[in-house]
Short mmCIF file of C-alpha atoms and ligand atoms in Angstrom, two decimals:
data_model
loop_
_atom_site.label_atom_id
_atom_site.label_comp_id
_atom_site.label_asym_id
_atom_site.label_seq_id
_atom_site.Cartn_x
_atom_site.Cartn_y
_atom_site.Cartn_z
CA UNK A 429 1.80 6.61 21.03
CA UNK A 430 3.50 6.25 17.74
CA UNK A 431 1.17 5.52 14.77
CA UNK A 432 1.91 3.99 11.14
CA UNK A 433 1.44 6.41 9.05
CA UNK A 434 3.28 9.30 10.69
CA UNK A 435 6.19 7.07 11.62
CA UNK A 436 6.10 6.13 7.54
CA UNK A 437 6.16 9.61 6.93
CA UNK A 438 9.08 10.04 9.36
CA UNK A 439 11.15 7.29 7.66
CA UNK A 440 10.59 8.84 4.08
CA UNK A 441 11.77 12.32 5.52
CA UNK A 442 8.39 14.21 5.80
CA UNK A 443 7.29 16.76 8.48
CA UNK A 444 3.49 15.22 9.92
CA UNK A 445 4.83 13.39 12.61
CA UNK A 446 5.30 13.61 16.68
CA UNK A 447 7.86 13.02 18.96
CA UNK A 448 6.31 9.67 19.94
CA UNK A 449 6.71 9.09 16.29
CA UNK A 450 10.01 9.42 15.79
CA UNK A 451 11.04 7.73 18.99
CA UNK A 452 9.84 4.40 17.47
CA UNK A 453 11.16 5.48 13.96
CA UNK A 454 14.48 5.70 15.26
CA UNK A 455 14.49 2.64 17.88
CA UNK A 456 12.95 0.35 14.61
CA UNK A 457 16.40 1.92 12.50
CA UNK A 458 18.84 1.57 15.12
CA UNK A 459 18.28 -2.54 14.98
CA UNK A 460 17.31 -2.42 10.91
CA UNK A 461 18.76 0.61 9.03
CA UNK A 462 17.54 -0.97 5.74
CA UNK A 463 14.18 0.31 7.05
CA UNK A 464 15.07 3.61 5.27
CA UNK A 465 15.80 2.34 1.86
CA UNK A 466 12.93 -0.40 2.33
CA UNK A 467 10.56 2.69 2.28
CA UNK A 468 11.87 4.09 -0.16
CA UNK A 469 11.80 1.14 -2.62
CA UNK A 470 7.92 0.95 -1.20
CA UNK A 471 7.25 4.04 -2.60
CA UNK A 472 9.22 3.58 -5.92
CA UNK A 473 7.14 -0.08 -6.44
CA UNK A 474 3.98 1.92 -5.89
CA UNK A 475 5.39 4.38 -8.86
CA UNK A 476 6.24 1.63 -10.92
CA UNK A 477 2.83 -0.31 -10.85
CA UNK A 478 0.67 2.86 -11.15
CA UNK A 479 2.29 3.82 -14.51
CA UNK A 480 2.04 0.43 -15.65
CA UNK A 481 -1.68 0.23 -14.53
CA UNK A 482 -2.52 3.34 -15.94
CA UNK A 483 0.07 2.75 -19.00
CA UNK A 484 0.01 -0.90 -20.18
CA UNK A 485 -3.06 -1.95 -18.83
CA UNK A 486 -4.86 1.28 -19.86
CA UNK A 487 -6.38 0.68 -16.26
CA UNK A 488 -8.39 4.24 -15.38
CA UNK A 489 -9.82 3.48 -11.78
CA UNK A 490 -7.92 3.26 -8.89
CA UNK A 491 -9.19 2.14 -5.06
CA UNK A 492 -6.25 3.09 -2.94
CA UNK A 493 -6.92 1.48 0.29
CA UNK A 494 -3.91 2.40 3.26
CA UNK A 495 -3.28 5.74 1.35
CA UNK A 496 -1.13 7.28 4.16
CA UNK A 497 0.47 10.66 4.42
CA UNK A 498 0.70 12.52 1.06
CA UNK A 499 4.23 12.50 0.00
CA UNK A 500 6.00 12.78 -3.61
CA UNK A 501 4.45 10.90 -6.36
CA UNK A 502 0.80 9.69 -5.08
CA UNK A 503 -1.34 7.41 -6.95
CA UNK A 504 -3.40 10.58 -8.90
CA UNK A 505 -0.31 12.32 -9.84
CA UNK A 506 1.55 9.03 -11.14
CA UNK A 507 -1.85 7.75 -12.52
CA UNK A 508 -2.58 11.24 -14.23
CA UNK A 509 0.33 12.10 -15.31
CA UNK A 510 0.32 8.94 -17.78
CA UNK A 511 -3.54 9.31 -17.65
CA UNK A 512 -5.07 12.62 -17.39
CA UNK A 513 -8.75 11.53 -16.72
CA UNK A 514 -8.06 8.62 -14.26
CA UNK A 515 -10.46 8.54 -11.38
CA UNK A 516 -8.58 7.98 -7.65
CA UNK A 517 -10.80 6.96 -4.41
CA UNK A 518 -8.01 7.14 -1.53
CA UNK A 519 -9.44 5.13 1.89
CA UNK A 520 -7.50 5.74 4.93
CA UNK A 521 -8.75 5.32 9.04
CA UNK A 522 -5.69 7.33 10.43
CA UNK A 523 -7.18 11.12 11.55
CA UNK A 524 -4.01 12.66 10.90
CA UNK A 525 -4.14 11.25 6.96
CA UNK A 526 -7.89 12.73 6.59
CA UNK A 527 -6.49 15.78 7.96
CA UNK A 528 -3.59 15.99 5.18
CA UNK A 529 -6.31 14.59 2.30
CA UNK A 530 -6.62 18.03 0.59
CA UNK A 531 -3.77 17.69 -0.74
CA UNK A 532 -5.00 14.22 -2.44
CA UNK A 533 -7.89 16.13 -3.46
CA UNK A 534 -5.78 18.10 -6.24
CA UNK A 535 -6.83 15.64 -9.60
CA UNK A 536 -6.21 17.60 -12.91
CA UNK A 537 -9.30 18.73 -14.42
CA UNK A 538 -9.82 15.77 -16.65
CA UNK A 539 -9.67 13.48 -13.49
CA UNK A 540 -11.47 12.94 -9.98
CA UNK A 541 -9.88 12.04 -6.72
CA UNK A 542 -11.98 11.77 -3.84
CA UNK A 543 -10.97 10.65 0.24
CA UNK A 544 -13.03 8.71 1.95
CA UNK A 545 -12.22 8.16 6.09
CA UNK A 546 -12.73 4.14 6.21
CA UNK A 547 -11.32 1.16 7.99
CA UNK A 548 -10.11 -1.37 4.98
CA UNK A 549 -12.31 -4.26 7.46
CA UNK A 550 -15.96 -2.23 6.51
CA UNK A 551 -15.59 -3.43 2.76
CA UNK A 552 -19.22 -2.79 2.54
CA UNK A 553 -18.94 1.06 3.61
CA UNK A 554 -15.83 1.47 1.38
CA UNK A 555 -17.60 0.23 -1.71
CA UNK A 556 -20.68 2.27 -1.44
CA UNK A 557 -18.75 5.47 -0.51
CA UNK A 558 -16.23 4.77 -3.70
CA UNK A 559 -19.47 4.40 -6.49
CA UNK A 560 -19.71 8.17 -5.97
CA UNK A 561 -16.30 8.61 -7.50
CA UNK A 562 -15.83 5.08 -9.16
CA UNK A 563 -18.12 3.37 -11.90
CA UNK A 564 -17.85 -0.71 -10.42
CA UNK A 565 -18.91 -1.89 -14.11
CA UNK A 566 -15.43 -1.16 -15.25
CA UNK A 567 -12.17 -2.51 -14.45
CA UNK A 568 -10.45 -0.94 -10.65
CA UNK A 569 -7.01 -1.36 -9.76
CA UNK A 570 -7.56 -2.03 -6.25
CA UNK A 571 -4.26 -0.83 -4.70
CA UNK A 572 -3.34 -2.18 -1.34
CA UNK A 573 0.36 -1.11 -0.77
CA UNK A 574 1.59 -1.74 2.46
CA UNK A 575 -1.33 -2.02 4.34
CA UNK A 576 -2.27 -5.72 4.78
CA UNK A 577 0.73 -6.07 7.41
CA UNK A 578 -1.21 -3.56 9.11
CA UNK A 579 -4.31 -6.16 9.80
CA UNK A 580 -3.74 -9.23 12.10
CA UNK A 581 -5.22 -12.83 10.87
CA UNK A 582 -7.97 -12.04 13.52
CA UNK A 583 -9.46 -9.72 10.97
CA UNK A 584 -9.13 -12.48 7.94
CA UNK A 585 -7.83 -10.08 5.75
CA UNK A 586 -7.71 -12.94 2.85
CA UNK A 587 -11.67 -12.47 3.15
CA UNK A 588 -11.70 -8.93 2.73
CA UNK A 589 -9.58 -9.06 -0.16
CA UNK A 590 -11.37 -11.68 -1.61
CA UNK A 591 -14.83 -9.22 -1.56
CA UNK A 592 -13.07 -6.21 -2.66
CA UNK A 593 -12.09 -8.85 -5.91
CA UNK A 594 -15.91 -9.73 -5.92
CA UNK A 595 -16.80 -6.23 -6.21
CA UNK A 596 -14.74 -5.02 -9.05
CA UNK A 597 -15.41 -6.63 -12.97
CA UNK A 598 -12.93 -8.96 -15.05
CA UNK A 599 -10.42 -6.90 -16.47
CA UNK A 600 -9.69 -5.32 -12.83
CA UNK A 601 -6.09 -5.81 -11.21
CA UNK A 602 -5.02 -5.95 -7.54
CA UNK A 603 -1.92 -4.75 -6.45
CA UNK A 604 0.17 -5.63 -2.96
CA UNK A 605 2.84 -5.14 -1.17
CA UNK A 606 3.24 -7.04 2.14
CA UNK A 607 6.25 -7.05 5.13
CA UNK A 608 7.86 -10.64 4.83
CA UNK A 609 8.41 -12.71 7.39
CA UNK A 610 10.91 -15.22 5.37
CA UNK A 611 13.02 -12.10 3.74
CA UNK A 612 16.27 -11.71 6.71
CA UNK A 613 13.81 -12.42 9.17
CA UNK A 614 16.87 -12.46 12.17
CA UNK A 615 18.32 -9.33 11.29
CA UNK A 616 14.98 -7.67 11.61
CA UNK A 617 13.35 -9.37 14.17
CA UNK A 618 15.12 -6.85 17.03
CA UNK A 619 13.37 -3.88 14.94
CA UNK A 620 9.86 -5.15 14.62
CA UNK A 621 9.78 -6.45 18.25
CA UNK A 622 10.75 -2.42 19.28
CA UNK A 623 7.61 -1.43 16.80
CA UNK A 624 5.70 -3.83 18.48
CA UNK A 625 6.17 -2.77 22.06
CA UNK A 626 6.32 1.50 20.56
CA UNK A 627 3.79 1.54 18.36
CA UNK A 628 -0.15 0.97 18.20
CA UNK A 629 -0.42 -0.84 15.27
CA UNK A 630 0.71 -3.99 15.27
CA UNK A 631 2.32 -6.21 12.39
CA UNK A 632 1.49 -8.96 11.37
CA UNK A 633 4.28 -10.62 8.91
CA UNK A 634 3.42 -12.99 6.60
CA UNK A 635 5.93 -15.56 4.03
CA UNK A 636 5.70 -15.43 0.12
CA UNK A 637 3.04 -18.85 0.32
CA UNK A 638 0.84 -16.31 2.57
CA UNK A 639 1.18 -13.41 0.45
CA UNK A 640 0.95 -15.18 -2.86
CA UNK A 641 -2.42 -16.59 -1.48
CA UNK A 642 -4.17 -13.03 -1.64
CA UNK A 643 -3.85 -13.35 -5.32
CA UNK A 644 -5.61 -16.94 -5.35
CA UNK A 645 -7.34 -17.17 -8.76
CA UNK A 646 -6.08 -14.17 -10.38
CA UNK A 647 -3.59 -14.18 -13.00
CA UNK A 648 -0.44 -12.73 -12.17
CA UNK A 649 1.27 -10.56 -14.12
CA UNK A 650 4.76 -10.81 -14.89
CA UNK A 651 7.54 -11.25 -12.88
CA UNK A 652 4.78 -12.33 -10.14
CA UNK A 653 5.24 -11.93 -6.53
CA UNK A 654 8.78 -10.81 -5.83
CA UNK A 655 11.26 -8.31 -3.63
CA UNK A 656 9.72 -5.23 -4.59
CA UNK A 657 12.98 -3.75 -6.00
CA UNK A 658 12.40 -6.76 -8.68
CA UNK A 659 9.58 -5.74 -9.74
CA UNK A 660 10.11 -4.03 -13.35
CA UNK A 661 12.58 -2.00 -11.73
CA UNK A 662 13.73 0.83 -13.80
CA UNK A 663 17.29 0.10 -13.61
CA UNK A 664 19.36 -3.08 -12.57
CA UNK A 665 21.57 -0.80 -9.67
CA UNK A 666 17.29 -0.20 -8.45
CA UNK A 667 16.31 -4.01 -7.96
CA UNK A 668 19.27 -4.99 -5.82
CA UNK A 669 18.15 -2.18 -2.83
CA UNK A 670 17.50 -3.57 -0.02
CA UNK A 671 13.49 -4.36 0.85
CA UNK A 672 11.72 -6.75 3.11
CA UNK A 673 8.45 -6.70 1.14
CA UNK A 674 6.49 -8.96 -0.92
CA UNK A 675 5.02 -7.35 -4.02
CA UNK A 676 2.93 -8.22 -7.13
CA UNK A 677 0.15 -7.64 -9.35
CA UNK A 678 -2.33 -9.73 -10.74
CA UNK A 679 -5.61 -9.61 -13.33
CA UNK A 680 -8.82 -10.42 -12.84
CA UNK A 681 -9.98 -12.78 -15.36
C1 SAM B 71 2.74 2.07 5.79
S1 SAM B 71 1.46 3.17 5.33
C2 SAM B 71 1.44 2.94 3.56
C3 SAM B 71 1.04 4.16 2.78
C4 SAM B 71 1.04 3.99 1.26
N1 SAM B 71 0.07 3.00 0.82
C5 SAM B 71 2.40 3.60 0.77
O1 SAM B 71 2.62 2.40 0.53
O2 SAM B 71 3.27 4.44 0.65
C6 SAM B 71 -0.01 2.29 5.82
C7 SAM B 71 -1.29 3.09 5.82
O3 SAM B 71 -2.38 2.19 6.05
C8 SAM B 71 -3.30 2.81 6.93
N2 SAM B 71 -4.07 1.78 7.62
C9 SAM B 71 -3.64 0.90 8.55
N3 SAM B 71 -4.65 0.12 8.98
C10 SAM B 71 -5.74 0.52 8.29
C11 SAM B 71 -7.11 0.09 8.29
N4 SAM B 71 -7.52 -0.90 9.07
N5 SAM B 71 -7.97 0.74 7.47
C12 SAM B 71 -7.56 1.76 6.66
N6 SAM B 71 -6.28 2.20 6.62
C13 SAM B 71 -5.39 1.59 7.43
C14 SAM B 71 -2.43 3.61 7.88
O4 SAM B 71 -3.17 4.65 8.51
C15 SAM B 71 -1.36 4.13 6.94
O5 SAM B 71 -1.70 5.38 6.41
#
């Protein structure tokens, strides 16, 4: 059966997926082809917060929680290129991510990055495994790009969010971004019904009121939660691509 990360890894043109994988890949971009370009602009938002994380807000911890694949530009080599000793913890639960985490495990020498094979519901594990690599008494970006569509409302992911925001001191941010369900819901709503029935994760789509609501007493930064292609985009041509996804970061006060 197709599974998230490889059929992510599909869309952005990479070589660690199956047959199964691609089968769902290509059903999901027959009904939506913006699916390509919406992956895309995923990865480019995920560029774009890192360097201002690492840059702006001279943030030097990351928790990258949903790491997926290794592809072009991941969090240590945006984060240490700006940053040369920033220290990465990357959590993923898909087996065929942990089997492709050496080549997150390549920090510069000033740097750490460390992998750690979690499930983003066991807060408790994650938190404990990330202290080896990650010093909790000052400020974590805890990154959580494109994952949180991944867990249903069963799991009350707003909880889990809420204790990874407990965990980390003021000063911290928390960065999202989320699959909309108000952004062209019609036009997509043939793809993510053919993910639904080909793939094992399911997703759970969620407005701008539910999204914004993970952020619930943090400060947001500037422009807030918008299309991700609007947020700081790097050129005005960039911010008009096409993306269903909520994104934002905010500050913990
Ligand atoms: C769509 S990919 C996003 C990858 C990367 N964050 C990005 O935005 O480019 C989602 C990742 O979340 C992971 N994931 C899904 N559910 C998870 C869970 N419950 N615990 C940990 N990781 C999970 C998947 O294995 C996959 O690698």
């Amino acid at each position: 059966m197709a599974h998230i990360a490889r059929v992510y890894d599909y869309w952005l043109g990479g070589k660690d997926n199956f047959a199964a994988d691609r089968l769902a890949g290509d059903a999901a971009l027959e009904a939506y082809p913006y699916i390509a370009a919406g992956v895309r602009a995923n990865r480019a938002f995920l560029s774009r917060v890192v360097r201002y994380l690492a840059g702006e807000a001279g943030i030097r911890q990351f928790l990258d929680i949903g790491t997926g694949i290794p592809t072009g530009n991941n969090t240590h080599e945006v984060a240490q290129a700006v940053a040369p000793g920033s220290r990465i913890a990357y959590v993923d639960n898909d087996p065929v991510v942990l089997a492709h985490a050496r080549a997150l495990l390549t920090s510069g020498p000033e740097g750490v990055t460390a992998y750690i094979d979690a499930d983003f519901r066991d807060v408790d594990e994650i938190l404990e495994a990330a202290s080896q690599t990650l010093d909790f008494s000052q400020p974590v970006a805890i990154m959580l790009i494109a994952i949180l569509h991944l867990i249903d409302n069963e799991a009350n992911p707003h909880a889990v969010v809420k204790k990874l925001i407990a965990a980390v001191p003021p000063g911290s941010y928390l960065a999202i971004s989320h699959l909309s369900s108000d952004i062209a819901p019609a036009a997509r709503a043939e793809a993510h019904a053919r993910l639904r029935e080909l793939m094992y994760e399911k997703q759970t789509l969620r407005s701008r009121e539910e999204v914004a609501s993970f952020f619930t007493g943090l400060d947001m930064v500037e422009p807030g939660l918008v299309r991700i292609p609007e947020w700081r985009p790097d050129n005005q041509a960039d911010a008009k691509s096409p993306s269903a996804l909520w994104g934002g970061v905010a500050r913990k006060r």
